[in-house]
Amino acid sequence: MFRALGSIWLCYFFLQVSLLFYVSYGNLVTCSGIVPMRYRNDKISITDFGGVGDGRTLNTKAFRAAIYRIQHLRRRGGTLLYVPPGVYLTESFNLTSHMTLYLARGAVIKSTQDTWNWPLIAPLPSYGRGREHPGGRYMSFIHGDGLQDVVITGENGTIDGEGAIWWNMWRQGTLQFTRPNLVEFVNSRGIIISNVIFRNSPFWNIHPVYCSNVVIRYVTILAPPDSPNTDGIDPDSSSNVCIEDSFISTGDDLVAVKSGWDEYGIAYGRPSSRITIRRVTGTSPFSGIAVGSETSGGVENVLAENIVLYNTGIGVNVKTNIGRGGFIKNITVSEVFMENVRTGIKIAGDTGDHPDNNFNPNALPYVKGVTFKNIWGVKVERAGSIQGLKNAPFTGICLSKVNLHGTTGPRSPPWKCSDVSGAAIEVSPWPCAELTSPQQSGSCASHF
């Protein structure tokens, strides 16, 4: 309990520090206006459908009946489903369009630990199979497919995935299918997720895939640092995604932008684009802000700014692989503070596994136009590593006002580079020779 309280305290502490720091520069910039918050005149409570928040009663029928009512009565402006204080144990369930799931303060929607009856769904076409196992995958705890105008919000109530049972099955090698995400929206648009705590996801926490116009704001995402693959937020083959003002502490990447896996992602061909990540604070043994490694449909026009990271494996990580194909371009990361980090910046062309042996070794990723500016780090073991591919060098890599200091020793070069070109200015420790001064390379001039 004390550990959980400590995580919540850290969440609010770092968010307040971040907001105070950035507000001092002027009005708070936000992208959240891409989806207006809906006011629902029609309101119902889960207790109207037999919901009991005693932590023991199974509420699956209540949630499904309430959502059935919303779906079929179709009130003008949609319906708000209110979850009052209490612990509501339930199996997984599907949302519907034009609804708000509202969690009161003290409300917990908690996953059952009965994995035997968990529904299976088809693999995503851009992955060709489950992310962990061939075949289908377990449906997310809270799921939406083909929806529009959906809001998950409240007064910082909690959605608890009770992930430990799934993590143990993964460790023991007894899983038959890919673990469920905590919340997933597929082929949906006009989604808002805000003012909710997400805890102990079995797998990825929030996964919008093939979606557009998604706002994720004022959320807290918590999972133990040794929980496997508990990514915080993974926008995947999605466009117009706004992620802001959130605290994430998990066992894997805090935010990872994706777009499909090897030959399946190439064939599906849907990129992730226009992704904004702003004022996110967190900690992870893996990456803070990541692009990839599943980028086969392409990733472009990503902006991450005002990021605070501590006790993290890699501060910012752009990762792809032979066989991925696709492209990564126009990525900008700025205004980042990191402390106690193993590697500050990493761009790699040899990261990630393959879904099968059918990937094309000639499908090389195209990486161009990645900018890092105004980044400060202390207690950073290694400043950076930028390693492209021999037959597909990374180009237009731009570093400006990057200071990453700490425990780098004389026997460990602060930067490691190969098959890369670009420019650097005001970088300390000075990066590898492959990154020239801006006077020698015009490719980054517009970024400085």
Short mmCIF file of C-alpha atoms in Angstrom, two decimals:
data_model
loop_
_atom_site.label_atom_id
_atom_site.label_comp_id
_atom_site.label_asym_id
_atom_site.label_seq_id
_atom_site.Cartn_x
_atom_site.Cartn_y
_atom_site.Cartn_z
CA MET A 1 0.00 0.00 0.00
CA PHE A 2 2.80 2.41 0.88
CA ARG A 3 4.40 1.72 -2.51
CA ALA A 4 1.14 2.57 -4.29
CA LEU A 5 0.74 5.77 -2.27
CA GLY A 6 4.32 6.67 -3.10
CA SER A 7 3.62 6.26 -6.82
CA ILE A 8 0.55 8.48 -6.61
CA TRP A 9 2.52 11.12 -4.67
CA LEU A 10 5.31 11.07 -7.25
CA CYS A 11 2.73 11.44 -10.00
CA TYR A 12 1.28 14.64 -8.56
CA PHE A 13 4.68 16.01 -7.52
CA PHE A 14 6.25 15.72 -10.96
CA LEU A 15 3.12 16.89 -12.75
CA GLN A 16 2.95 19.98 -10.58
CA VAL A 17 6.64 20.71 -11.11
CA SER A 18 6.27 20.27 -14.86
CA LEU A 19 3.19 22.44 -15.09
CA LEU A 20 4.69 25.22 -12.98
CA PHE A 21 7.85 25.20 -15.08
CA TYR A 22 6.12 25.28 -18.42
CA VAL A 23 3.28 27.63 -17.50
CA SER A 24 5.92 30.21 -16.58
CA TYR A 25 6.66 30.59 -20.27
CA GLY A 26 3.12 31.71 -21.03
CA ASN A 27 -0.23 30.15 -21.73
CA LEU A 28 -0.36 26.37 -21.65
CA VAL A 29 -0.25 25.05 -25.22
CA THR A 30 -2.60 22.15 -25.85
CA CYS A 31 -3.70 19.94 -28.73
CA SER A 32 -6.76 18.63 -26.87
CA GLY A 33 -9.13 20.73 -28.95
CA ILE A 34 -9.02 18.18 -31.77
CA VAL A 35 -11.85 16.37 -29.94
CA PRO A 36 -14.39 18.54 -28.05
CA MET A 37 -15.58 17.19 -24.70
CA ARG A 38 -19.23 16.13 -24.92
CA TYR A 39 -21.89 16.95 -22.37
CA ARG A 40 -24.44 14.13 -22.07
CA ASN A 41 -27.96 15.02 -20.96
CA ASP A 42 -28.88 11.37 -20.55
CA LYS A 43 -27.26 9.82 -17.47
CA ILE A 44 -27.54 6.34 -16.02
CA SER A 45 -25.72 4.56 -13.19
CA ILE A 46 -24.26 1.08 -13.18
CA THR A 47 -26.29 0.49 -10.02
CA ASP A 48 -29.48 0.90 -12.10
CA PHE A 49 -28.52 -2.36 -13.78
CA GLY A 50 -27.65 -4.31 -10.66
CA GLY A 51 -24.05 -3.18 -10.26
CA VAL A 52 -22.59 -3.81 -6.80
CA GLY A 53 -19.28 -2.23 -5.77
CA ASP A 54 -18.32 -4.62 -3.00
CA GLY A 55 -15.20 -6.01 -4.71
CA ARG A 56 -16.70 -9.54 -4.77
CA THR A 57 -19.86 -9.43 -6.88
CA LEU A 58 -19.26 -10.02 -10.58
CA ASN A 59 -20.67 -7.03 -12.52
CA THR A 60 -20.19 -8.22 -16.10
CA LYS A 61 -23.94 -8.50 -16.77
CA ALA A 62 -24.52 -5.04 -15.31
CA PHE A 63 -21.91 -3.37 -17.55
CA ARG A 64 -23.07 -5.22 -20.64
CA ALA A 65 -26.74 -4.45 -19.93
CA ALA A 66 -26.02 -0.74 -19.37
CA ILE A 67 -24.02 -0.47 -22.58
CA TYR A 68 -26.70 -2.41 -24.48
CA ARG A 69 -29.21 0.18 -23.30
CA ILE A 70 -26.97 3.04 -24.49
CA GLN A 71 -26.42 1.38 -27.85
CA HIS A 72 -30.04 0.62 -28.61
CA LEU A 73 -31.94 3.56 -27.10
CA ARG A 74 -29.63 6.07 -28.81
CA ARG A 75 -30.47 9.14 -26.80
CA ARG A 76 -29.74 12.45 -28.52
CA GLY A 77 -26.23 13.52 -27.56
CA GLY A 78 -25.37 10.11 -26.18
CA THR A 79 -25.43 8.74 -22.62
CA LEU A 80 -23.16 8.96 -19.59
CA LEU A 81 -22.67 5.74 -17.61
CA TYR A 82 -21.84 6.68 -14.03
CA VAL A 83 -19.77 4.36 -11.82
CA PRO A 84 -20.12 5.46 -8.16
CA PRO A 85 -17.51 4.85 -5.45
CA GLY A 86 -16.81 1.17 -4.84
CA VAL A 87 -14.90 -1.71 -6.39
CA TYR A 88 -16.74 -3.22 -9.36
CA LEU A 89 -15.35 -6.60 -10.32
CA THR A 90 -16.04 -7.54 -13.94
CA GLU A 91 -14.95 -9.54 -16.94
CA SER A 92 -13.98 -7.70 -20.12
CA PHE A 93 -16.64 -5.69 -21.92
CA ASN A 94 -17.17 -3.65 -25.09
CA LEU A 95 -18.05 0.03 -25.22
CA THR A 96 -20.38 1.59 -27.78
CA SER A 97 -20.52 4.87 -29.69
CA HIS A 98 -21.81 8.13 -28.20
CA MET A 99 -21.16 7.23 -24.59
CA THR A 100 -19.16 8.46 -21.62
CA LEU A 101 -17.82 6.02 -19.05
CA TYR A 102 -17.52 8.18 -15.91
CA LEU A 103 -15.66 6.95 -12.83
CA ALA A 104 -16.40 8.83 -9.60
CA ARG A 105 -13.66 9.46 -7.08
CA GLY A 106 -13.14 6.17 -5.28
CA ALA A 107 -14.63 4.11 -8.10
CA VAL A 108 -12.60 1.11 -9.29
CA ILE A 109 -13.45 -1.06 -12.29
CA LYS A 110 -11.47 -4.19 -11.52
CA SER A 111 -10.72 -7.13 -13.78
CA THR A 112 -11.62 -10.63 -12.73
CA GLN A 113 -8.72 -13.06 -12.45
CA ASP A 114 -10.64 -15.77 -14.31
CA THR A 115 -8.60 -16.07 -17.49
CA TRP A 116 -10.31 -19.25 -18.73
CA ASN A 117 -13.40 -17.49 -20.06
CA TRP A 118 -11.58 -14.47 -21.47
CA PRO A 119 -12.85 -13.79 -25.03
CA LEU A 120 -10.52 -14.20 -28.00
CA ILE A 121 -10.47 -11.89 -31.01
CA ALA A 122 -8.69 -11.94 -34.36
CA PRO A 123 -5.14 -10.64 -34.71
CA LEU A 124 -4.65 -7.12 -36.02
CA PRO A 125 -4.04 -7.23 -39.80
CA SER A 126 -0.95 -5.02 -39.52
CA TYR A 127 0.59 -7.60 -37.16
CA GLY A 128 -0.57 -10.80 -38.88
CA ARG A 129 -0.77 -12.67 -35.57
CA GLY A 130 -0.85 -11.95 -31.87
CA ARG A 131 2.07 -9.85 -30.70
CA GLU A 132 3.29 -12.66 -28.42
CA HIS A 133 1.88 -15.84 -30.00
CA PRO A 134 0.59 -16.96 -33.41
CA GLY A 135 -3.16 -16.89 -33.89
CA GLY A 136 -5.69 -14.73 -32.11
CA ARG A 137 -5.32 -12.63 -29.00
CA TYR A 138 -7.23 -11.98 -25.82
CA MET A 139 -9.62 -9.05 -26.08
CA SER A 140 -8.66 -5.97 -24.09
CA PHE A 141 -10.29 -5.51 -20.68
CA ILE A 142 -12.22 -2.47 -21.97
CA HIS A 143 -12.62 -2.65 -25.74
CA GLY A 144 -14.05 -0.61 -28.58
CA ASP A 145 -14.15 -1.43 -32.30
CA GLY A 146 -15.56 0.81 -35.03
CA LEU A 147 -16.75 3.44 -32.56
CA GLN A 148 -17.04 7.21 -32.54
CA ASP A 149 -17.60 9.85 -29.88
CA VAL A 150 -16.49 7.86 -26.81
CA VAL A 151 -15.21 9.35 -23.55
CA ILE A 152 -13.57 7.60 -20.59
CA THR A 153 -13.22 10.12 -17.79
CA GLY A 154 -14.16 10.97 -14.22
CA GLU A 155 -12.71 12.10 -10.92
CA ASN A 156 -9.51 10.04 -11.02
CA GLY A 157 -11.26 6.74 -10.48
CA THR A 158 -9.27 3.62 -11.33
CA ILE A 159 -9.34 0.95 -14.02
CA ASP A 160 -7.39 -2.00 -12.59
CA GLY A 161 -6.31 -4.82 -14.91
CA GLU A 162 -5.14 -7.16 -12.11
CA GLY A 163 -2.21 -7.97 -14.39
CA ALA A 164 -0.13 -10.11 -12.01
CA ILE A 165 -1.83 -13.36 -13.03
CA TRP A 166 -1.05 -12.61 -16.70
CA TRP A 167 2.54 -11.57 -15.95
CA ASN A 168 3.12 -14.83 -14.11
CA MET A 169 1.74 -16.87 -17.02
CA TRP A 170 4.11 -15.00 -19.34
CA ARG A 171 7.06 -15.71 -17.05
CA GLN A 172 6.12 -19.37 -16.76
CA GLY A 173 5.58 -19.77 -20.51
CA THR A 174 1.99 -21.01 -20.10
CA LEU A 175 0.25 -18.38 -22.25
CA GLN A 176 -1.54 -19.73 -25.32
CA PHE A 177 -2.43 -16.37 -26.81
CA THR A 178 -1.27 -12.75 -26.57
CA ARG A 179 -2.18 -11.06 -23.29
CA PRO A 180 -5.02 -8.50 -23.27
CA ASN A 181 -4.41 -4.77 -23.30
CA LEU A 182 -6.09 -2.75 -20.59
CA VAL A 183 -7.96 -0.40 -22.98
CA GLU A 184 -7.98 -0.71 -26.77
CA PHE A 185 -9.85 1.20 -29.46
CA VAL A 186 -9.77 -0.19 -33.02
CA ASN A 187 -10.97 1.65 -36.15
CA SER A 188 -12.46 4.40 -34.00
CA ARG A 189 -12.51 8.18 -33.97
CA GLY A 190 -13.37 11.02 -31.64
CA ILE A 191 -12.00 9.38 -28.48
CA ILE A 192 -11.21 11.15 -25.19
CA ILE A 193 -9.51 9.46 -22.22
CA SER A 194 -8.89 11.75 -19.27
CA ASN A 195 -8.77 12.01 -15.46
CA VAL A 196 -8.53 8.27 -14.82
CA ILE A 197 -5.89 6.10 -13.13
CA PHE A 198 -4.88 2.96 -15.05
CA ARG A 199 -3.24 0.29 -12.96
CA ASN A 200 -1.64 -3.14 -13.50
CA SER A 201 -2.41 -3.76 -17.16
CA PRO A 202 -1.87 -7.36 -18.32
CA PHE A 203 -0.05 -6.04 -21.44
CA TRP A 204 -0.06 -2.60 -23.10
CA ASN A 205 -2.15 -0.06 -21.19
CA ILE A 206 -3.85 2.23 -23.72
CA HIS A 207 -3.74 1.15 -27.37
CA PRO A 208 -5.53 3.22 -30.04
CA VAL A 209 -5.00 1.35 -33.32
CA TYR A 210 -6.30 2.41 -36.77
CA CYS A 211 -7.86 5.41 -35.00
CA SER A 212 -8.08 9.14 -35.64
CA ASN A 213 -8.74 12.16 -33.44
CA VAL A 214 -7.76 10.73 -30.07
CA VAL A 215 -7.07 12.77 -26.91
CA ILE A 216 -5.39 11.18 -23.87
CA ARG A 217 -4.91 13.76 -21.14
CA TYR A 218 -4.57 14.00 -17.36
CA VAL A 219 -4.13 10.25 -16.92
CA THR A 220 -1.97 8.31 -14.47
CA ILE A 221 -0.65 4.92 -15.57
CA LEU A 222 0.99 2.65 -13.00
CA ALA A 223 2.57 -0.81 -13.14
CA PRO A 224 5.57 -2.35 -11.35
CA PRO A 225 8.94 -1.81 -13.08
CA ASP A 226 9.34 -5.58 -13.55
CA SER A 227 5.90 -6.06 -15.15
CA PRO A 228 6.51 -7.35 -18.71
CA ASN A 229 5.47 -5.29 -21.74
CA THR A 230 3.23 -2.89 -19.81
CA ASP A 231 3.71 0.00 -22.26
CA GLY A 232 1.88 3.15 -21.17
CA ILE A 233 0.32 4.59 -24.33
CA ASP A 234 0.89 3.09 -27.80
CA PRO A 235 -0.70 5.02 -30.69
CA ASP A 236 -0.57 2.51 -33.54
CA SER A 237 -1.32 3.25 -37.21
CA SER A 238 -3.32 6.21 -35.95
CA SER A 239 -3.51 9.91 -36.82
CA ASN A 240 -4.25 13.12 -34.94
CA VAL A 241 -3.39 11.79 -31.50
CA CYS A 242 -2.87 14.16 -28.57
CA ILE A 243 -1.15 12.87 -25.41
CA GLU A 244 -0.69 15.49 -22.69
CA ASP A 245 -0.28 16.24 -18.99
CA SER A 246 0.13 12.69 -17.73
CA PHE A 247 2.27 10.62 -15.38
CA ILE A 248 3.38 7.12 -16.40
CA SER A 249 5.38 4.59 -14.39
CA THR A 250 5.45 1.13 -15.99
CA GLY A 251 7.60 -1.84 -16.87
CA ASP A 252 8.12 -0.89 -20.52
CA ASP A 253 8.09 2.16 -22.83
CA LEU A 254 6.06 5.07 -21.46
CA VAL A 255 4.83 6.18 -24.90
CA ALA A 256 5.63 4.17 -28.05
CA VAL A 257 4.42 5.18 -31.52
CA LYS A 258 3.89 2.13 -33.75
CA SER A 259 2.49 1.19 -37.18
CA GLY A 260 2.58 -2.56 -37.74
CA TRP A 261 5.01 -5.42 -37.91
CA ASP A 262 7.24 -6.39 -40.85
CA GLU A 263 5.50 -7.77 -43.96
CA TYR A 264 2.04 -7.41 -42.38
CA GLY A 265 2.51 -3.75 -41.53
CA ILE A 266 3.99 -3.08 -44.98
CA ALA A 267 0.99 -4.71 -46.67
CA TYR A 268 -1.56 -2.93 -44.47
CA GLY A 269 0.24 0.35 -45.14
CA ARG A 270 -1.35 2.64 -42.58
CA PRO A 271 1.11 5.08 -40.98
CA SER A 272 0.99 6.83 -37.65
CA SER A 273 1.02 10.59 -38.23
CA ARG A 274 0.42 13.87 -36.46
CA ILE A 275 1.17 12.55 -32.98
CA THR A 276 1.73 15.12 -30.21
CA ILE A 277 3.20 14.12 -26.84
CA ARG A 278 3.44 17.01 -24.39
CA ARG A 279 4.09 17.44 -20.65
CA VAL A 280 4.52 13.76 -19.87
CA THR A 281 6.48 12.73 -16.78
CA GLY A 282 7.54 9.23 -15.85
CA THR A 283 9.92 6.40 -15.14
CA SER A 284 10.61 3.06 -16.80
CA PRO A 285 13.40 0.49 -17.07
CA PHE A 286 13.02 0.79 -20.84
CA SER A 287 12.28 3.92 -22.92
CA GLY A 288 10.66 7.19 -22.00
CA ILE A 289 9.55 8.32 -25.46
CA ALA A 290 9.85 5.72 -28.24
CA VAL A 291 9.14 5.41 -31.93
CA GLY A 292 8.95 1.75 -32.89
CA SER A 293 10.15 -0.76 -33.20
CA GLU A 294 7.03 -1.81 -35.12
CA THR A 295 7.05 0.94 -37.77
CA SER A 296 6.35 -0.97 -41.00
CA GLY A 297 3.41 1.21 -42.01
CA GLY A 298 5.48 4.35 -41.46
CA VAL A 299 5.66 7.02 -38.75
CA GLU A 300 5.76 10.73 -39.52
CA ASN A 301 5.12 14.13 -37.98
CA VAL A 302 5.66 13.31 -34.34
CA LEU A 303 6.25 16.09 -31.80
CA ALA A 304 7.30 15.31 -28.23
CA GLU A 305 8.04 18.24 -25.96
CA ASN A 306 8.22 19.20 -22.30
CA ILE A 307 9.09 15.71 -21.12
CA VAL A 308 10.48 14.83 -17.67
CA LEU A 309 12.10 11.39 -17.22
CA TYR A 310 13.87 9.83 -14.26
CA ASN A 311 15.24 6.35 -13.42
CA THR A 312 14.81 5.30 -17.04
CA GLY A 313 16.67 2.95 -19.35
CA ILE A 314 16.69 5.10 -22.51
CA GLY A 315 15.43 8.66 -22.54
CA VAL A 316 14.36 8.88 -26.19
CA ASN A 317 14.50 5.81 -28.43
CA VAL A 318 13.85 5.60 -32.18
CA LYS A 319 14.04 1.92 -33.11
CA THR A 320 13.51 -0.15 -36.22
CA ASN A 321 15.00 -3.21 -37.92
CA ILE A 322 15.83 -4.96 -41.17
CA GLY A 323 12.57 -6.35 -42.54
CA ARG A 324 10.51 -3.50 -41.12
CA GLY A 325 10.46 -1.42 -44.28
CA GLY A 326 8.32 1.66 -43.84
CA PHE A 327 9.64 5.08 -42.93
CA ILE A 328 10.38 7.23 -39.91
CA LYS A 329 10.50 10.92 -40.75
CA ASN A 330 9.90 14.36 -39.33
CA ILE A 331 10.30 13.44 -35.67
CA THR A 332 10.99 16.31 -33.24
CA VAL A 333 11.80 15.89 -29.55
CA SER A 334 12.46 19.03 -27.54
CA GLU A 335 12.45 20.47 -24.02
CA VAL A 336 13.38 17.25 -22.24
CA PHE A 337 14.86 16.83 -18.77
CA MET A 338 16.17 13.42 -17.73
CA GLU A 339 17.89 12.17 -14.59
CA ASN A 340 19.49 8.81 -13.78
CA VAL A 341 19.22 7.36 -17.28
CA ARG A 342 21.38 4.63 -18.84
CA THR A 343 21.35 6.09 -22.39
CA GLY A 344 20.07 9.56 -23.19
CA ILE A 345 19.34 9.26 -26.92
CA LYS A 346 19.27 6.11 -29.02
CA ILE A 347 18.44 5.64 -32.70
CA ALA A 348 18.87 2.04 -33.79
CA GLY A 349 18.32 -0.05 -36.91
CA ASP A 350 18.79 -3.43 -35.24
CA THR A 351 16.04 -3.53 -32.60
CA GLY A 352 13.08 -5.87 -32.23
CA ASP A 353 12.09 -9.36 -33.24
CA HIS A 354 10.10 -10.67 -36.21
CA PRO A 355 6.62 -12.22 -36.37
CA ASP A 356 7.90 -15.15 -38.47
CA ASN A 357 10.57 -16.07 -40.98
CA ASN A 358 8.66 -14.61 -43.93
CA PHE A 359 9.98 -11.08 -43.51
CA ASN A 360 11.85 -9.59 -46.47
CA PRO A 361 15.51 -8.90 -45.58
CA ASN A 362 15.55 -6.33 -48.38
CA ALA A 363 12.74 -4.34 -46.75
CA LEU A 364 14.95 -1.70 -45.18
CA PRO A 365 13.53 1.19 -43.14
CA TYR A 366 13.88 4.76 -44.34
CA VAL A 367 14.84 7.12 -41.51
CA LYS A 368 15.23 10.84 -42.21
CA GLY A 369 14.62 14.06 -40.35
CA VAL A 370 14.92 13.30 -36.64
CA THR A 371 15.59 16.36 -34.47
CA PHE A 372 16.55 16.54 -30.80
CA LYS A 373 16.83 19.99 -29.28
CA ASN A 374 16.93 21.62 -25.85
CA ILE A 375 17.59 18.40 -23.96
CA TRP A 376 19.24 18.34 -20.56
CA GLY A 377 20.30 15.26 -18.64
CA VAL A 378 22.13 14.53 -15.40
CA LYS A 379 23.41 11.18 -14.15
CA VAL A 380 23.34 9.87 -17.72
CA GLU A 381 25.59 6.82 -18.11
CA ARG A 382 25.94 7.17 -21.89
CA ALA A 383 25.00 10.23 -23.90
CA GLY A 384 23.85 8.52 -27.07
CA SER A 385 23.97 5.86 -29.76
CA ILE A 386 22.94 6.47 -33.37
CA GLN A 387 23.43 3.43 -35.58
CA GLY A 388 21.80 3.18 -38.97
CA LEU A 389 21.98 0.35 -41.50
CA LYS A 390 24.80 -0.12 -43.97
CA ASN A 391 22.49 -0.13 -46.99
CA ALA A 392 20.02 2.34 -45.51
CA PRO A 393 21.89 5.09 -43.62
CA PHE A 394 19.89 7.37 -41.35
CA THR A 395 20.00 10.95 -42.67
CA GLY A 396 19.03 14.38 -41.39
CA ILE A 397 19.76 13.56 -37.75
CA CYS A 398 19.93 16.93 -35.99
CA LEU A 399 21.10 17.68 -32.45
CA SER A 400 20.86 21.17 -31.00
CA LYS A 401 21.54 22.30 -27.42
CA VAL A 402 21.80 18.80 -26.05
CA ASN A 403 23.62 18.40 -22.72
CA LEU A 404 23.81 14.88 -21.31
CA HIS A 405 26.19 14.52 -18.41
CA GLY A 406 26.79 12.24 -15.50
CA THR A 407 28.60 8.98 -15.17
CA THR A 408 30.20 8.72 -18.61
CA GLY A 409 33.74 7.48 -17.99
CA PRO A 410 36.89 7.88 -20.09
CA ARG A 411 36.83 4.24 -21.25
CA SER A 412 33.26 4.49 -22.52
CA PRO A 413 32.83 6.81 -25.53
CA PRO A 414 29.90 9.14 -24.85
CA TRP A 415 28.49 8.61 -28.36
CA LYS A 416 28.50 5.65 -30.72
CA CYS A 417 27.56 6.24 -34.35
CA SER A 418 27.58 4.44 -37.69
CA ASP A 419 25.79 4.80 -41.02
CA VAL A 420 24.33 8.16 -40.09
CA SER A 421 24.60 11.73 -41.31
CA GLY A 422 23.35 15.03 -39.96
CA ALA A 423 24.50 17.97 -37.90
CA ALA A 424 25.06 19.09 -34.33
CA ILE A 425 25.42 22.40 -32.54
CA GLU A 426 25.98 23.11 -28.84
CA VAL A 427 26.06 19.42 -27.90
CA SER A 428 27.91 18.20 -24.80
CA PRO A 429 29.60 15.82 -24.67
CA TRP A 430 30.43 16.40 -28.34
CA PRO A 431 28.83 13.74 -30.54
CA CYS A 432 30.47 11.50 -33.12
CA ALA A 433 32.21 12.86 -36.20
CA GLU A 434 29.39 11.68 -38.47
CA LEU A 435 27.34 14.61 -37.20
CA THR A 436 29.00 17.69 -38.66
CA SER A 437 28.54 21.32 -37.77
CA PRO A 438 25.53 23.02 -39.41
CA GLN A 439 27.88 25.10 -41.55
CA GLN A 440 29.15 21.90 -43.15
CA SER A 441 25.74 20.33 -43.64
CA GLY A 442 22.70 22.14 -44.95
CA SER A 443 20.37 19.21 -44.13
CA CYS A 444 19.60 20.47 -40.62
CA ALA A 445 19.92 24.21 -41.11
CA SER A 446 16.20 24.85 -40.78
CA HIS A 447 16.13 23.14 -37.35
CA PHE A 448 18.75 25.37 -35.69
#
